[in-house]
Each structure stands twice: as C-alpha cells, then as structure tokens.
Coordinates of C-alpha atoms in Angstrom, one line a residue:
D1 CA 66.0 83.6 159.0
V2 CA 67.7 85.9 156.7
F3 CA 71.3 84.9 156.3
E4 CA 72.6 88.6 156.0
G5 CA 75.2 89.1 153.1
Q6 CA 74.9 86.0 151.5
T7 CA 73.2 85.2 148.2
E8 CA 73.5 82.7 145.4
D9 CA 74.1 84.9 142.3
S10 CA 73.3 83.8 138.5
E11 CA 73.4 85.4 135.3
E12 CA 71.4 85.2 132.1
I13 CA 71.0 87.5 128.8
D14 CA 67.5 89.0 128.3
V15 CA 66.2 91.2 125.5
L16 CA 64.6 94.7 125.8
V17 CA 61.7 95.1 123.2
R18 CA 62.7 98.3 121.1
G19 CA 60.1 101.0 121.0
Y20 CA 59.5 104.1 119.7
V21 CA 58.5 107.3 121.0
R22 CA 57.0 110.8 120.1
K23 CA 59.1 113.7 121.3
Q24 CA 57.6 117.0 121.7
H25 CA 59.8 120.0 121.6
R26 CA 58.7 123.2 123.3
R27 CA 60.5 126.1 122.2
Q28 CA 60.3 129.2 124.1
K29 CA 59.4 132.8 122.4
Y30 CA 60.9 136.0 123.2
R31 CA 60.3 139.2 122.2
C32 CA 61.5 143.0 122.5
R33 CA 59.9 145.4 125.3
C34 CA 58.4 147.4 122.4
G35 CA 56.6 144.2 120.8
G36 CA 58.2 144.8 117.6
C37 CA 60.3 142.1 117.3
I38 CA 59.4 138.2 118.2
K39 CA 62.1 135.4 117.9
T40 CA 62.0 132.0 118.7
A41 CA 64.7 129.7 120.1
P42 CA 66.1 127.6 118.0
G43 CA 64.8 124.0 117.7
P44 CA 66.9 120.5 117.4
L45 CA 68.6 119.6 114.1
K46 CA 66.3 117.9 111.5
L47 CA 67.3 115.8 108.6
V48 CA 65.2 118.2 106.3
E49 CA 63.7 121.3 107.5
G50 CA 60.3 120.8 109.3
G51 CA 60.8 116.7 109.2
R52 CA 59.0 114.6 111.6
Y53 CA 61.8 111.9 111.6
S54 CA 65.0 111.9 113.7
I55 CA 68.6 112.2 112.6
P56 CA 69.2 108.8 114.7
L57 CA 66.2 107.0 113.3
A58 CA 67.4 107.7 109.8
V59 CA 70.8 106.7 110.4
E60 CA 69.7 103.5 112.0
V61 CA 67.6 102.9 108.5
A62 CA 70.4 103.7 106.6
C63 CA 72.5 101.4 108.5
D64 CA 70.4 98.3 108.9
K65 CA 70.0 98.4 105.0
Y66 CA 73.4 99.1 103.7
G67 CA 75.7 97.7 106.9
D68 CA 73.3 94.7 107.5
H69 CA 71.3 94.3 104.4
L70 CA 68.2 94.4 105.7
P71 CA 65.7 95.5 102.8
L72 CA 63.4 98.3 103.6
E73 CA 60.1 96.5 103.3
R74 CA 61.6 94.2 105.9
Q75 CA 62.4 97.1 108.0
A76 CA 58.9 98.4 107.8
R77 CA 57.4 95.3 108.6
R78 CA 59.5 94.9 111.7
M79 CA 58.9 98.4 112.6
T80 CA 55.2 98.1 112.5
R81 CA 55.3 95.0 114.8
E82 CA 57.3 97.3 117.1
G83 CA 54.4 100.0 116.9
L84 CA 55.7 102.6 114.2
T85 CA 53.9 102.3 110.9
L86 CA 56.2 103.7 108.0
D87 CA 56.0 102.8 104.4
S88 CA 59.3 101.8 102.5
Q89 CA 59.3 104.9 100.6
T90 CA 59.5 107.0 103.8
L91 CA 62.6 105.2 104.8
W92 CA 64.2 105.6 101.3
D93 CA 63.7 109.1 101.6
M94 CA 65.6 109.0 105.0
A95 CA 68.7 106.9 104.1
D96 CA 68.7 109.2 100.7
R97 CA 68.9 112.2 102.7
V98 CA 71.5 110.9 104.9
A99 CA 73.5 109.6 101.9
Y100 CA 73.4 113.2 100.2
L101 CA 74.6 115.2 103.7
G102 CA 77.5 112.9 103.8
Y103 CA 78.8 113.4 100.1
R104 CA 81.7 115.4 101.2
T105 CA 82.3 112.7 103.3
Y106 CA 82.6 110.1 100.6
R107 CA 84.7 112.1 98.3
A108 CA 87.2 112.7 101.1
L109 CA 86.9 109.0 101.6
Q110 CA 87.9 108.7 97.9
S111 CA 90.6 111.3 97.9
Y112 CA 92.3 109.4 101.0
V113 CA 92.0 106.0 99.5
L114 CA 93.6 107.2 96.1
S115 CA 96.6 108.7 98.3
Q116 CA 98.2 105.6 99.1
H117 CA 101.1 104.2 97.8
V118 CA 99.7 100.7 97.6
L119 CA 95.9 100.0 96.7
G120 CA 94.2 97.1 95.4
A121 CA 91.4 96.7 93.5
D122 CA 88.4 94.8 92.1
E123 CA 84.8 94.5 90.9
T124 CA 82.0 92.5 91.2
T125 CA 78.3 92.4 89.6
W126 CA 75.4 94.2 90.7
R127 CA 71.7 94.2 89.1
L128 CA 69.8 97.2 88.3
L129 CA 66.3 96.2 88.6
G130 CA 63.6 97.3 86.2
R131 CA 60.9 99.9 87.4
S132 CA 58.5 97.5 88.3
G133 CA 60.6 95.4 90.4
K134 CA 62.4 92.3 89.4
D135 CA 59.8 90.5 87.9
A136 CA 59.4 93.4 85.1
G137 CA 62.0 90.9 82.8
P138 CA 65.6 90.6 82.3
T139 CA 67.8 92.4 84.9
E140 CA 70.3 94.7 83.9
R141 CA 74.1 93.9 84.9
W142 CA 75.9 96.5 86.4
Y143 CA 79.4 96.6 88.7
V144 CA 80.8 97.5 91.6
W145 CA 83.8 98.6 91.5
I146 CA 85.9 98.7 94.8
A147 CA 89.3 100.4 95.5
H148 CA 90.9 99.0 98.6
A149 CA 93.3 100.5 101.3
P150 CA 94.5 98.8 104.5
D151 CA 91.8 101.1 106.5
A152 CA 89.4 102.1 104.2
A153 CA 87.6 101.5 100.7
Y154 CA 86.2 103.4 98.1
Y155 CA 83.2 102.0 96.3
L156 CA 81.7 103.0 92.7
F157 CA 78.9 101.7 90.7
E158 CA 79.2 101.5 87.1
D159 CA 77.4 99.8 84.2
S160 CA 80.5 98.1 82.5
R161 CA 83.6 96.5 83.2
S162 CA 85.4 98.8 80.5
N163 CA 88.6 100.7 80.7
D164 CA 86.3 104.2 81.3
A165 CA 84.8 102.5 84.6
G166 CA 88.4 101.8 85.4
D167 CA 89.7 105.1 85.0
K168 CA 86.4 106.6 87.0
L169 CA 87.6 104.5 89.9
L170 CA 91.5 105.2 89.8
D171 CA 91.2 108.8 88.6
K172 CA 94.7 110.2 88.6
Y173 CA 96.2 107.3 90.7
E174 CA 99.7 106.8 91.0
G175 CA 101.6 104.0 92.7
V176 CA 101.1 100.1 92.9
L177 CA 98.0 98.7 92.2
M178 CA 97.5 95.1 93.5
C179 CA 95.0 93.5 91.1
D180 CA 94.0 90.2 89.3
G181 CA 94.8 89.8 85.5
Y182 CA 92.3 91.6 84.3
G183 CA 92.9 93.4 81.3
V184 CA 91.4 97.0 82.3
Y185 CA 93.9 97.3 84.6
K186 CA 96.8 96.3 82.2
S187 CA 95.6 99.2 80.0
L188 CA 95.3 101.5 82.5
A189 CA 99.2 100.9 83.5
K190 CA 99.9 101.4 79.8
R191 CA 98.4 104.5 79.7
N192 CA 99.7 105.8 82.7
P193 CA 103.3 105.0 83.6
K194 CA 103.0 106.1 87.2
V195 CA 100.9 103.2 87.6
L196 CA 102.8 99.8 88.5
L197 CA 100.9 96.6 89.0
A198 CA 101.5 93.9 91.3
H199 CA 99.6 90.7 90.8
C200 CA 97.7 88.5 93.5
W201 CA 99.2 85.2 94.5
S202 CA 95.8 84.3 95.9
H203 CA 94.4 84.1 92.4
I204 CA 97.0 82.0 90.8
R205 CA 96.7 79.7 93.7
R206 CA 93.3 79.3 93.1
A207 CA 94.1 78.5 89.4
F208 CA 96.1 75.4 90.5
I209 CA 93.8 74.3 93.2
E210 CA 91.0 74.0 90.2
V211 CA 93.1 71.5 88.3
Q212 CA 94.9 69.6 91.0
E213 CA 92.6 66.8 91.0
N214 CA 93.9 65.7 87.7
F215 CA 97.7 67.0 88.3
Q216 CA 98.1 66.0 91.8
A217 CA 102.1 65.4 92.0
P218 CA 102.9 68.7 90.0
V219 CA 100.2 70.9 91.5
D220 CA 100.8 69.8 94.9
E221 CA 104.9 70.9 94.5
V222 CA 104.1 74.1 93.8
L223 CA 101.5 75.0 95.9
G224 CA 104.0 73.7 98.5
Y225 CA 106.2 76.8 97.1
I226 CA 103.3 79.2 97.1
G227 CA 102.3 78.0 100.8
T228 CA 105.7 78.8 101.8
L229 CA 105.7 82.3 100.4
Y230 CA 102.9 82.8 102.8
A231 CA 104.4 81.0 105.7
L232 CA 107.5 83.5 105.5
E233 CA 105.1 86.6 105.5
S234 CA 103.0 85.0 108.6
E235 CA 106.4 84.3 110.6
F236 CA 107.8 87.7 109.8
S237 CA 105.1 89.3 111.2
K238 CA 105.6 87.6 114.3
T239 CA 108.8 89.4 114.9
D240 CA 109.5 91.7 117.6
A241 CA 110.1 94.9 115.0
P242 CA 108.8 94.3 111.8
S243 CA 109.9 96.9 109.8
D244 CA 109.7 97.5 106.3
E245 CA 113.5 97.5 106.0
K246 CA 114.2 93.7 107.7
R247 CA 110.9 92.6 105.6
L248 CA 112.1 93.6 102.4
D249 CA 115.4 92.0 103.2
M250 CA 113.3 88.6 104.2
R251 CA 111.8 88.8 101.0
R252 CA 114.9 89.4 98.6
T253 CA 116.5 86.2 100.5
K254 CA 113.9 83.7 101.6
S255 CA 111.3 84.8 99.6
S256 CA 113.2 84.9 96.4
E257 CA 114.7 81.4 97.0
Q258 CA 110.6 80.1 96.5
L259 CA 110.6 82.3 93.5
E260 CA 113.3 80.7 91.9
K261 CA 112.0 77.0 92.6
I262 CA 108.5 78.0 90.9
E263 CA 110.6 79.2 88.1
Q264 CA 112.5 76.0 88.1
W265 CA 109.2 74.0 88.4
V266 CA 107.4 76.1 85.4
W267 CA 110.7 75.1 82.9
R268 CA 110.2 71.2 84.1
Y269 CA 106.4 71.2 83.4
G270 CA 105.9 74.3 81.2
Q271 CA 106.9 72.5 78.0
S272 CA 105.8 68.6 78.6
T273 CA 102.3 69.4 79.7
P274 CA 99.5 69.2 76.9
P275 CA 98.9 72.8 75.8
E276 CA 95.3 72.5 76.3
S277 CA 95.3 70.9 79.5
G278 CA 94.0 72.8 82.7
L279 CA 98.2 72.9 84.0
S280 CA 99.2 74.4 81.0
K281 CA 96.5 77.2 81.2
A282 CA 97.3 77.9 84.8
I283 CA 100.8 77.9 84.0
K284 CA 100.5 80.6 81.2
K285 CA 98.3 82.7 83.8
M286 CA 101.0 82.6 86.4
V287 CA 103.8 83.4 83.5
N288 CA 101.7 86.2 81.9
Q289 CA 101.6 87.9 85.2
W290 CA 105.0 87.0 86.5
E291 CA 106.5 90.6 86.6
G292 CA 103.4 91.8 88.9
L293 CA 103.8 88.4 91.1
V294 CA 107.2 89.2 92.0
R295 CA 107.3 93.0 92.4
F296 CA 106.5 92.3 96.4
T297 CA 110.2 91.7 96.5
T298 CA 111.1 95.2 96.0
D299 CA 108.8 96.9 97.9
A300 CA 107.6 96.2 101.6
R301 CA 104.5 97.8 101.3
I302 CA 103.1 95.6 98.7
P303 CA 101.1 92.4 100.2
L304 CA 101.5 88.9 98.4
D305 CA 97.4 89.0 97.4
N306 CA 94.6 91.4 96.9
N307 CA 92.4 89.4 99.6
G308 CA 91.6 93.0 101.2
S309 CA 89.7 93.9 98.1
E310 CA 88.1 90.5 97.7
R311 CA 86.7 91.2 101.5
D312 CA 85.3 94.5 100.7
A313 CA 83.3 92.8 98.0
R314 CA 81.6 90.6 100.1
L315 CA 79.6 93.8 101.3
A316 CA 78.3 94.2 97.7
V317 CA 77.6 90.4 97.4
Q318 CA 75.8 90.2 101.0
G319 CA 73.7 93.3 99.9
R320 CA 73.2 91.4 96.0
K321 CA 71.9 88.3 98.0
N322 CA 69.4 90.3 100.3
H323 CA 67.8 92.8 98.4
H324 CA 68.6 91.8 95.0
G325 CA 70.1 95.0 93.6
S326 CA 68.8 98.6 93.0
K327 CA 66.0 100.0 90.9
S328 CA 67.7 103.0 90.3
K329 CA 71.1 104.7 89.3
R330 CA 70.1 107.0 92.4
G331 CA 70.1 103.5 94.2
T332 CA 73.1 102.5 93.7
D333 CA 74.5 106.2 94.2
V334 CA 73.3 105.9 98.0
A335 CA 74.7 102.4 98.5
A336 CA 78.1 103.2 97.4
P337 CA 79.1 105.7 100.3
W338 CA 77.5 103.2 103.2
W339 CA 79.6 99.7 102.7
R340 CA 83.1 100.1 104.9
A341 CA 81.4 102.2 107.2
Q342 CA 81.3 99.2 109.7
S343 CA 85.0 98.8 109.3

C-alpha cells in the first residue's frame, strides 16, 4: 500500500538545453472612419530598424565576448549546434550596435571615475591584428589604459604608452593618483600640480621578492616591515567603526613606526650593498618613490597599493589570451565599454 505523505527525497543538478525561437509580432492596424488615415500599433524596440535579432540576443552576444571572453567564431559554432545558424560578422554587427547605443553610458562612466578623490591607473598590452588575421605578419602592439575607482573602472585603448596616451586617460583629473613608478605618471604630476602621486607598496614588495633568494636575511627583514603595514590595515578594517579619522590616526602612529624602521633598514643596507646588485636596484626603486609610498599616512582614503587597477587589467589579459586582440581600431573601441560591466 502507498505510505501516504511519506517520500524519500533527493536532489540533483540538471541542465536545460538552450534553444532559439522565432517570434512573430502581429500589430493591429487602425483607420479613421473616413478611410483616409491608417495607423499601425507600434512594434517592439529593435536594435536597428527592421532588424531581425532581438536586443536581449545582442546583449548576450556582447556579454559572452567581452564578459566571458568567448570569441565570436566560437559563439557562432555553439549557436549552430543549438539550432541557430549565424556567422561571426552578424554577431559582430550586434555587439557593435550595442556599444554604439551605450556610448553615452561609457562617457558618463569616464566622468564618474575621474571625479574620484583617489584614482588608480595602470596599463597593459593589447594586439591590433592584421587585416587578414593573426597570420598576416607581425602584430602591432597597442595598450589598454585603466583608470580604477573602488566601484568602477574606465578603459581606453591607445597605440602607445606615451604622455599623450596618459593625458587622454586622465583628462583634467585632479586628485591623488595611485600608480607604479612609470614615467608617464611622473610627467603628468609635474605638468599638473593638482595631481598628487601615491605609489604602490605591492610593486615595491615584488621587487624585493625577486632578489630574495640571493639576499635572504635583509630581504626577509624589509618584507616583514612591509607585511606589518598590510597587517595593520587589515586589522583596522575589522574594527567596529573604521572611520577615516581613526584610520589616519592609526597610520600616523603605528604605520609610521614601520616606515621609520624601513628607513633605518635602507641606511644600513643602502650603502653597503654592491651598486649593481639586484638588492641595490630594489632599494633605489623604493627610495625614488618614497614620497609617494608614504603619502597614505596623510590621507585615509589612499590605499597601500594599486592592486585594484591590476585586478581590472585582468579582464584585458583574459580577453587577450582568448581572442588574441582586435582586428581594427573600431574593435578596441567596442571592447572598452564592456569591461567592468560584470563588476
């Protein structure tokens, strides 16, 4: 007999096969009583007037390419398996149109990012492929420039790492710029006194790690001081009310103690280390950026490092690995607004 109300339940995860449907929109027509005027009910919004493909489909194509770094050729093959035959050119036309319609949002994002008091900046390489694809010969190297705010990022493609490219990224910016020691940022600060540079402790830490094997004892010591700077920040963030005023007070007392120890360490090893050694070069790098490295003790809003910008740069790196680059300047312009959309 059936044991009423009693079951043995279990759970498993399954997959629903995605499919595509063709929708038919039937729009009512109206005419006035005299028959001289005929109107048709408005149709759904279209990506392009008279277009065949829906806006959600176009957005999915763009998100798959720029959010999940799935090249258009792969998307086309996947769609064919799922019952929809499209070529990569049609998919590109969709993504291009979505980028065009969202261009105002892209510019609004730029304005928002550049309005922040503290801004991170970084750049990474990008390839502009030949007209016949990657086998056409040597590729031209471009750069993705990133302006990072805590909750947003702005991307710009340029064909160089020059001062002009940096100026385009940071057009009329006023505030604290968190960066590495690249000369473009130094030049920008010299030309624009309203920009203050804050330098990245993470970059300095890496410079010492690279020579740690050959200079174990001194490097272990300075890495310990740098590690304490991070530990202080982490511990403070766990407090009940981590206000900017209290953070600044902590930095001016406890963090400054570690900075004094680092300065004493530099005096001990800076003079005695062979000038062409890796340790000496790491020390010189830190000394040359010292003013920017200690700036966080004067402003609670300045982070210790530029890791946020580097995390945003990973989106470009992932895309570079998957679809190699762009075949045109227009391709780079379409890519830029999409990164960070998934944040």
